[in-house]
């Protein structure tokens, strides 16, 4: 099964449509009253485990004008860790399409977009549910509250997380969740901040040097860096941190695999959990495709 992200039709001269997010000009660095991000230069993107190789590349990305999407073919079997046979468990996602931008708006990583803002509707950047999934009615691809997002984390950490969301000025949260026939529960949350500076600062609080998470999810009291996630991401200007819960799992014998994707002004939380162990292949696939949509 091959997934694709294909270009939308040109939208030049088309007025803004209802539901599209066109953020007003905002400061690109946190205000003095907010908890300031570290004063050190933005850290280099770590070589954390994406694809060993994508068979299709970004097509003339730098040459395409603002508001133009780019095409990426899905990985062939063997290109993604753990995906080598027809019975690898990879899920069947629908064909993916990048949403059209409001007229005149740049893509997040183009010259002139210093805040690396995603001007597309954040909800349209969420990965759709794969074939056979039962979609969670509370997480059907729309806006969700901060409290819904916080509910995924251990109760003892929610107060500090709530403060971080307020201090770093989260603007929108969109989410989608589903359950597969094998019992794997999947969640994808996209958090949009005022600029890349706020998103980076928020993410630095979530992980310890990118090696362990500081804020455990409900079913994941402890996790480690996923050493099986190999290769460097081919998505320009994004960073992916991938973690796995190792045996013995928590008291309910539920394994959690989780990833944070930092892409400009947006931070994504992706996690799969399943009693007895969450398969790695569909999790890697989910992370890769969501990363592509945000890049």
GROMACS .gro file of C-alpha atoms in nm:
model
  295
    1UNK     CA    1   0.000   0.000   0.000
    2UNK     CA    2   0.147   0.334  -0.095
    3UNK     CA    3   0.051   0.660   0.070
    4UNK     CA    4   0.088   0.991  -0.113
    5UNK     CA    5   0.080   1.354  -0.028
    6UNK     CA    6  -0.027   1.537  -0.341
    7UNK     CA    7  -0.043   1.908  -0.424
    8UNK     CA    8  -0.372   2.094  -0.385
    9UNK     CA    9  -0.509   2.304  -0.668
   10UNK     CA   10  -0.368   2.658  -0.681
   11UNK     CA   11  -0.562   2.902  -0.462
   12UNK     CA   12  -0.422   3.233  -0.587
   13UNK     CA   13  -0.670   3.515  -0.559
   14UNK     CA   14  -0.922   3.303  -0.367
   15UNK     CA   15  -1.056   3.479  -0.057
   16UNK     CA   16  -1.013   3.325   0.283
   17UNK     CA   17  -1.258   3.040   0.345
   18UNK     CA   18  -1.445   2.981   0.670
   19UNK     CA   19  -1.245   2.763   0.906
   20UNK     CA   20  -0.905   2.863   0.772
   21UNK     CA   21  -0.669   2.998   1.034
   22UNK     CA   22  -0.505   3.328   0.948
   23UNK     CA   23  -0.321   3.426   1.266
   24UNK     CA   24  -0.271   3.799   1.330
   25UNK     CA   25   0.085   3.929   1.357
   26UNK     CA   26   0.233   3.813   1.685
   27UNK     CA   27   0.572   3.852   1.853
   28UNK     CA   28   0.819   3.588   1.750
   29UNK     CA   29   0.976   3.561   2.094
   30UNK     CA   30   0.805   3.513   2.432
   31UNK     CA   31   0.699   3.828   2.623
   32UNK     CA   32   0.883   3.919   2.944
   33UNK     CA   33   0.594   3.800   3.162
   34UNK     CA   34   0.600   3.447   3.018
   35UNK     CA   35   0.839   3.180   3.133
   36UNK     CA   36   1.126   3.249   2.893
   37UNK     CA   37   1.272   2.976   2.675
   38UNK     CA   38   1.643   2.906   2.721
   39UNK     CA   39   1.867   3.189   2.609
   40UNK     CA   40   2.103   2.954   2.433
   41UNK     CA   41   2.086   2.928   2.052
   42UNK     CA   42   1.827   2.696   1.910
   43UNK     CA   43   1.974   2.345   1.939
   44UNK     CA   44   2.075   2.160   1.628
   45UNK     CA   45   1.821   1.913   1.502
   46UNK     CA   46   1.927   1.575   1.644
   47UNK     CA   47   1.975   1.281   1.415
   48UNK     CA   48   1.682   1.100   1.566
   49UNK     CA   49   1.549   0.813   1.376
   50UNK     CA   50   1.321   0.879   1.087
   51UNK     CA   51   1.360   0.704   0.754
   52UNK     CA   52   1.673   0.526   0.646
   53UNK     CA   53   1.572   0.647   0.304
   54UNK     CA   54   1.253   0.783   0.144
   55UNK     CA   55   1.221   0.652  -0.207
   56UNK     CA   56   1.058   0.976  -0.317
   57UNK     CA   57   1.204   1.316  -0.242
   58UNK     CA   58   1.065   1.661  -0.192
   59UNK     CA   59   0.999   1.790  -0.541
   60UNK     CA   60   1.164   2.125  -0.603
   61UNK     CA   61   1.066   2.234  -0.253
   62UNK     CA   62   1.283   2.544  -0.242
   63UNK     CA   63   1.171   2.650  -0.588
   64UNK     CA   64   0.800   2.626  -0.522
   65UNK     CA   65   0.631   2.952  -0.432
   66UNK     CA   66   0.451   3.030  -0.110
   67UNK     CA   67   0.123   2.848  -0.073
   68UNK     CA   68   0.228   2.554  -0.293
   69UNK     CA   69   0.230   2.202  -0.158
   70UNK     CA   70   0.488   1.939  -0.248
   71UNK     CA   71   0.449   1.576  -0.343
   72UNK     CA   72   0.593   1.282  -0.152
   73UNK     CA   73   0.543   0.915  -0.235
   74UNK     CA   74   0.501   0.664   0.045
   75UNK     CA   75   0.794   0.445   0.148
   76UNK     CA   76   0.844   0.112  -0.018
   77UNK     CA   77   0.862  -0.193   0.206
   78UNK     CA   78   1.205  -0.216   0.360
   79UNK     CA   79   1.245   0.164   0.372
   80UNK     CA   80   1.090   0.192   0.716
   81UNK     CA   81   1.231   0.003   1.017
   82UNK     CA   82   1.026  -0.311   1.066
   83UNK     CA   83   0.843  -0.292   0.732
   84UNK     CA   84   0.975  -0.574   0.519
   85UNK     CA   85   0.700  -0.825   0.443
   86UNK     CA   86   0.336  -0.821   0.341
   87UNK     CA   87   0.236  -0.929   0.692
   88UNK     CA   88   0.429  -0.651   0.867
   89UNK     CA   89   0.111  -0.500   1.007
   90UNK     CA   90   0.135  -0.168   0.827
   91UNK     CA   91  -0.199   0.013   0.817
   92UNK     CA   92  -0.387   0.124   0.505
   93UNK     CA   93  -0.412   0.504   0.520
   94UNK     CA   94  -0.607   0.702   0.261
   95UNK     CA   95  -0.421   0.914   0.008
   96UNK     CA   96  -0.289   1.222   0.186
   97UNK     CA   97  -0.324   1.577   0.057
   98UNK     CA   98  -0.170   1.894   0.195
   99UNK     CA   99  -0.436   2.162   0.244
  100UNK     CA  100  -0.433   2.476   0.033
  101UNK     CA  101  -0.297   2.787   0.201
  102UNK     CA  102  -0.484   3.117   0.229
  103UNK     CA  103  -0.391   3.337  -0.068
  104UNK     CA  104  -0.053   3.501  -0.020
  105UNK     CA  105   0.043   3.298   0.288
  106UNK     CA  106   0.385   3.126   0.297
  107UNK     CA  107   0.464   2.772   0.398
  108UNK     CA  108   0.615   2.739   0.746
  109UNK     CA  109   0.978   2.700   0.642
  110UNK     CA  110   1.001   2.948   0.356
  111UNK     CA  111   1.200   3.271   0.354
  112UNK     CA  112   1.010   3.553   0.518
  113UNK     CA  113   0.819   3.332   0.762
  114UNK     CA  114   1.052   3.391   1.057
  115UNK     CA  115   0.809   3.245   1.309
  116UNK     CA  116   0.771   2.926   1.098
  117UNK     CA  117   0.393   2.962   1.122
  118UNK     CA  118   0.157   2.704   0.973
  119UNK     CA  119  -0.110   2.917   0.806
  120UNK     CA  120  -0.315   2.618   0.691
  121UNK     CA  121  -0.605   2.508   0.909
  122UNK     CA  122  -0.439   2.293   1.176
  123UNK     CA  123  -0.723   2.041   1.164
  124UNK     CA  124  -0.644   1.969   0.799
  125UNK     CA  125  -0.286   1.880   0.895
  126UNK     CA  126  -0.400   1.592   1.116
  127UNK     CA  127  -0.330   1.244   0.985
  128UNK     CA  128  -0.660   1.073   0.893
  129UNK     CA  129  -0.759   0.745   1.052
  130UNK     CA  130  -0.658   0.432   0.858
  131UNK     CA  131  -0.889   0.176   0.704
  132UNK     CA  132  -1.069  -0.038   0.960
  133UNK     CA  133  -1.031   0.210   1.246
  134UNK     CA  134  -1.308   0.303   1.486
  135UNK     CA  135  -1.274   0.679   1.536
  136UNK     CA  136  -1.304   0.820   1.886
  137UNK     CA  137  -1.607   1.052   1.879
  138UNK     CA  138  -1.435   1.293   2.120
  139UNK     CA  139  -1.127   1.308   1.897
  140UNK     CA  140  -1.274   1.318   1.550
  141UNK     CA  141  -1.031   1.564   1.395
  142UNK     CA  142  -1.160   1.890   1.538
  143UNK     CA  143  -1.055   2.138   1.802
  144UNK     CA  144  -1.012   2.008   2.156
  145UNK     CA  145  -0.963   2.182   2.488
  146UNK     CA  146  -0.640   2.203   2.683
  147UNK     CA  147  -0.803   1.984   2.948
  148UNK     CA  148  -0.864   1.708   2.693
  149UNK     CA  149  -0.497   1.716   2.597
  150UNK     CA  150  -0.389   1.721   2.962
  151UNK     CA  151  -0.609   1.420   3.037
  152UNK     CA  152  -0.365   1.199   2.843
  153UNK     CA  153  -0.091   1.264   3.101
  154UNK     CA  154  -0.031   1.137   3.453
  155UNK     CA  155  -0.243   1.336   3.700
  156UNK     CA  156   0.059   1.442   3.903
  157UNK     CA  157   0.204   1.631   3.605
  158UNK     CA  158  -0.106   1.804   3.470
  159UNK     CA  159  -0.077   2.119   3.680
  160UNK     CA  160   0.276   2.192   3.556
  161UNK     CA  161   0.171   2.114   3.199
  162UNK     CA  162  -0.125   2.349   3.229
  163UNK     CA  163   0.111   2.626   3.340
  164UNK     CA  164   0.342   2.558   3.045
  165UNK     CA  165   0.056   2.577   2.797
  166UNK     CA  166  -0.043   2.912   2.942
  167UNK     CA  167   0.311   3.053   2.965
  168UNK     CA  168   0.405   2.955   2.611
  169UNK     CA  169   0.075   3.070   2.469
  170UNK     CA  170  -0.072   2.763   2.299
  171UNK     CA  171  -0.319   2.897   2.041
  172UNK     CA  172  -0.500   2.590   1.911
  173UNK     CA  173  -0.511   2.216   1.979
  174UNK     CA  174  -0.652   1.972   1.725
  175UNK     CA  175  -0.674   1.597   1.776
  176UNK     CA  176  -0.775   1.269   1.622
  177UNK     CA  177  -0.798   0.929   1.788
  178UNK     CA  178  -0.898   0.580   1.681
  179UNK     CA  179  -0.886   0.214   1.780
  180UNK     CA  180  -0.782  -0.064   1.543
  181UNK     CA  181  -0.933  -0.415   1.527
  182UNK     CA  182  -0.629  -0.559   1.709
  183UNK     CA  183  -0.694  -0.327   2.005
  184UNK     CA  184  -0.423  -0.070   1.933
  185UNK     CA  185  -0.537   0.272   2.056
  186UNK     CA  186  -0.392   0.567   1.862
  187UNK     CA  187  -0.390   0.937   1.942
  188UNK     CA  188  -0.253   1.237   1.751
  189UNK     CA  189  -0.254   1.585   1.904
  190UNK     CA  190  -0.131   1.898   1.725
  191UNK     CA  191  -0.049   2.200   1.942
  192UNK     CA  192   0.006   2.532   1.767
  193UNK     CA  193   0.202   2.805   1.945
  194UNK     CA  194   0.271   3.170   1.862
  195UNK     CA  195   0.598   3.092   1.686
  196UNK     CA  196   0.876   2.836   1.663
  197UNK     CA  197   1.045   2.992   1.970
  198UNK     CA  198   0.745   2.907   2.188
  199UNK     CA  199   0.709   2.557   2.040
  200UNK     CA  200   1.077   2.476   2.093
  201UNK     CA  201   1.069   2.604   2.451
  202UNK     CA  202   0.760   2.397   2.530
  203UNK     CA  203   0.913   2.082   2.382
  204UNK     CA  204   1.239   2.126   2.573
  205UNK     CA  205   1.035   2.094   2.892
  206UNK     CA  206   0.879   1.768   2.775
  207UNK     CA  207   1.203   1.573   2.729
  208UNK     CA  208   1.539   1.536   2.900
  209UNK     CA  209   1.797   1.610   2.628
  210UNK     CA  210   1.561   1.432   2.387
  211UNK     CA  211   1.640   1.098   2.554
  212UNK     CA  212   1.357   1.044   2.803
  213UNK     CA  213   1.024   1.213   2.861
  214UNK     CA  214   0.978   1.428   3.169
  215UNK     CA  215   0.600   1.413   3.151
  216UNK     CA  216   0.465   1.054   3.154
  217UNK     CA  217   0.145   0.956   2.981
  218UNK     CA  218  -0.125   0.777   3.180
  219UNK     CA  219  -0.024   0.425   3.078
  220UNK     CA  220   0.350   0.488   3.049
  221UNK     CA  221   0.518   0.541   3.387
  222UNK     CA  222   0.862   0.506   3.230
  223UNK     CA  223   1.004   0.512   2.877
  224UNK     CA  224   1.334   0.522   2.693
  225UNK     CA  225   1.461   0.641   2.358
  226UNK     CA  226   1.356   0.397   2.088
  227UNK     CA  227   1.688   0.268   1.958
  228UNK     CA  228   1.518   0.077   1.676
  229UNK     CA  229   1.403   0.402   1.515
  230UNK     CA  230   1.695   0.450   1.278
  231UNK     CA  231   1.801   0.701   1.017
  232UNK     CA  232   1.766   1.077   0.974
  233UNK     CA  233   1.443   1.250   0.891
  234UNK     CA  234   1.412   1.373   0.534
  235UNK     CA  235   1.154   1.632   0.638
  236UNK     CA  236   1.340   1.964   0.637
  237UNK     CA  237   1.349   2.172   0.955
  238UNK     CA  238   1.155   1.926   1.173
  239UNK     CA  239   1.265   1.713   1.467
  240UNK     CA  240   1.121   1.382   1.583
  241UNK     CA  241   1.173   1.231   1.930
  242UNK     CA  242   1.061   0.867   1.953
  243UNK     CA  243   1.023   0.670   2.277
  244UNK     CA  244   0.912   0.323   2.378
  245UNK     CA  245   0.807   0.163   2.703
  246UNK     CA  246   1.014  -0.147   2.771
  247UNK     CA  247   0.917  -0.458   2.968
  248UNK     CA  248   0.786  -0.493   3.228
  249UNK     CA  249   0.501  -0.266   3.121
  250UNK     CA  250   0.272  -0.081   3.361
  251UNK     CA  251   0.025  -0.242   3.598
  252UNK     CA  252  -0.227  -0.298   3.318
  253UNK     CA  253   0.036  -0.463   3.094
  254UNK     CA  254  -0.019  -0.186   2.837
  255UNK     CA  255   0.280  -0.078   2.629
  256UNK     CA  256   0.294   0.281   2.507
  257UNK     CA  257   0.495   0.401   2.210
  258UNK     CA  258   0.508   0.779   2.181
  259UNK     CA  259   0.669   1.048   1.969
  260UNK     CA  260   0.696   1.424   1.973
  261UNK     CA  261   0.734   1.605   1.641
  262UNK     CA  262   0.850   1.967   1.644
  263UNK     CA  263   0.767   2.145   1.317
  264UNK     CA  264   0.791   2.523   1.328
  265UNK     CA  265   0.518   2.667   1.549
  266UNK     CA  266   0.357   2.325   1.598
  267UNK     CA  267   0.429   2.035   1.835
  268UNK     CA  268   0.269   1.697   1.767
  269UNK     CA  269   0.214   1.423   2.022
  270UNK     CA  270   0.164   1.081   1.861
  271UNK     CA  271   0.115   0.768   2.066
  272UNK     CA  272  -0.001   0.410   2.026
  273UNK     CA  273  -0.085   0.183   2.317
  274UNK     CA  274  -0.192  -0.180   2.338
  275UNK     CA  275  -0.224  -0.443   2.607
  276UNK     CA  276   0.063  -0.690   2.579
  277UNK     CA  277   0.265  -0.471   2.341
  278UNK     CA  278   0.204  -0.212   2.069
  279UNK     CA  279   0.343  -0.318   1.727
  280UNK     CA  280   0.628  -0.098   1.610
  281UNK     CA  281   0.564  -0.100   1.233
  282UNK     CA  282   0.229   0.084   1.229
  283UNK     CA  283   0.355   0.325   1.494
  284UNK     CA  284   0.659   0.421   1.287
  285UNK     CA  285   0.432   0.457   0.984
  286UNK     CA  286   0.197   0.690   1.174
  287UNK     CA  287   0.485   0.908   1.294
  288UNK     CA  288   0.642   0.932   0.949
  289UNK     CA  289   0.319   1.031   0.776
  290UNK     CA  290   0.225   1.289   1.039
  291UNK     CA  291   0.575   1.433   1.012
  292UNK     CA  292   0.533   1.465   0.635
  293UNK     CA  293   0.206   1.653   0.674
  294UNK     CA  294   0.367   1.905   0.910
  295UNK     CA  295   0.675   1.960   0.695
   0.00000   0.00000   0.00000
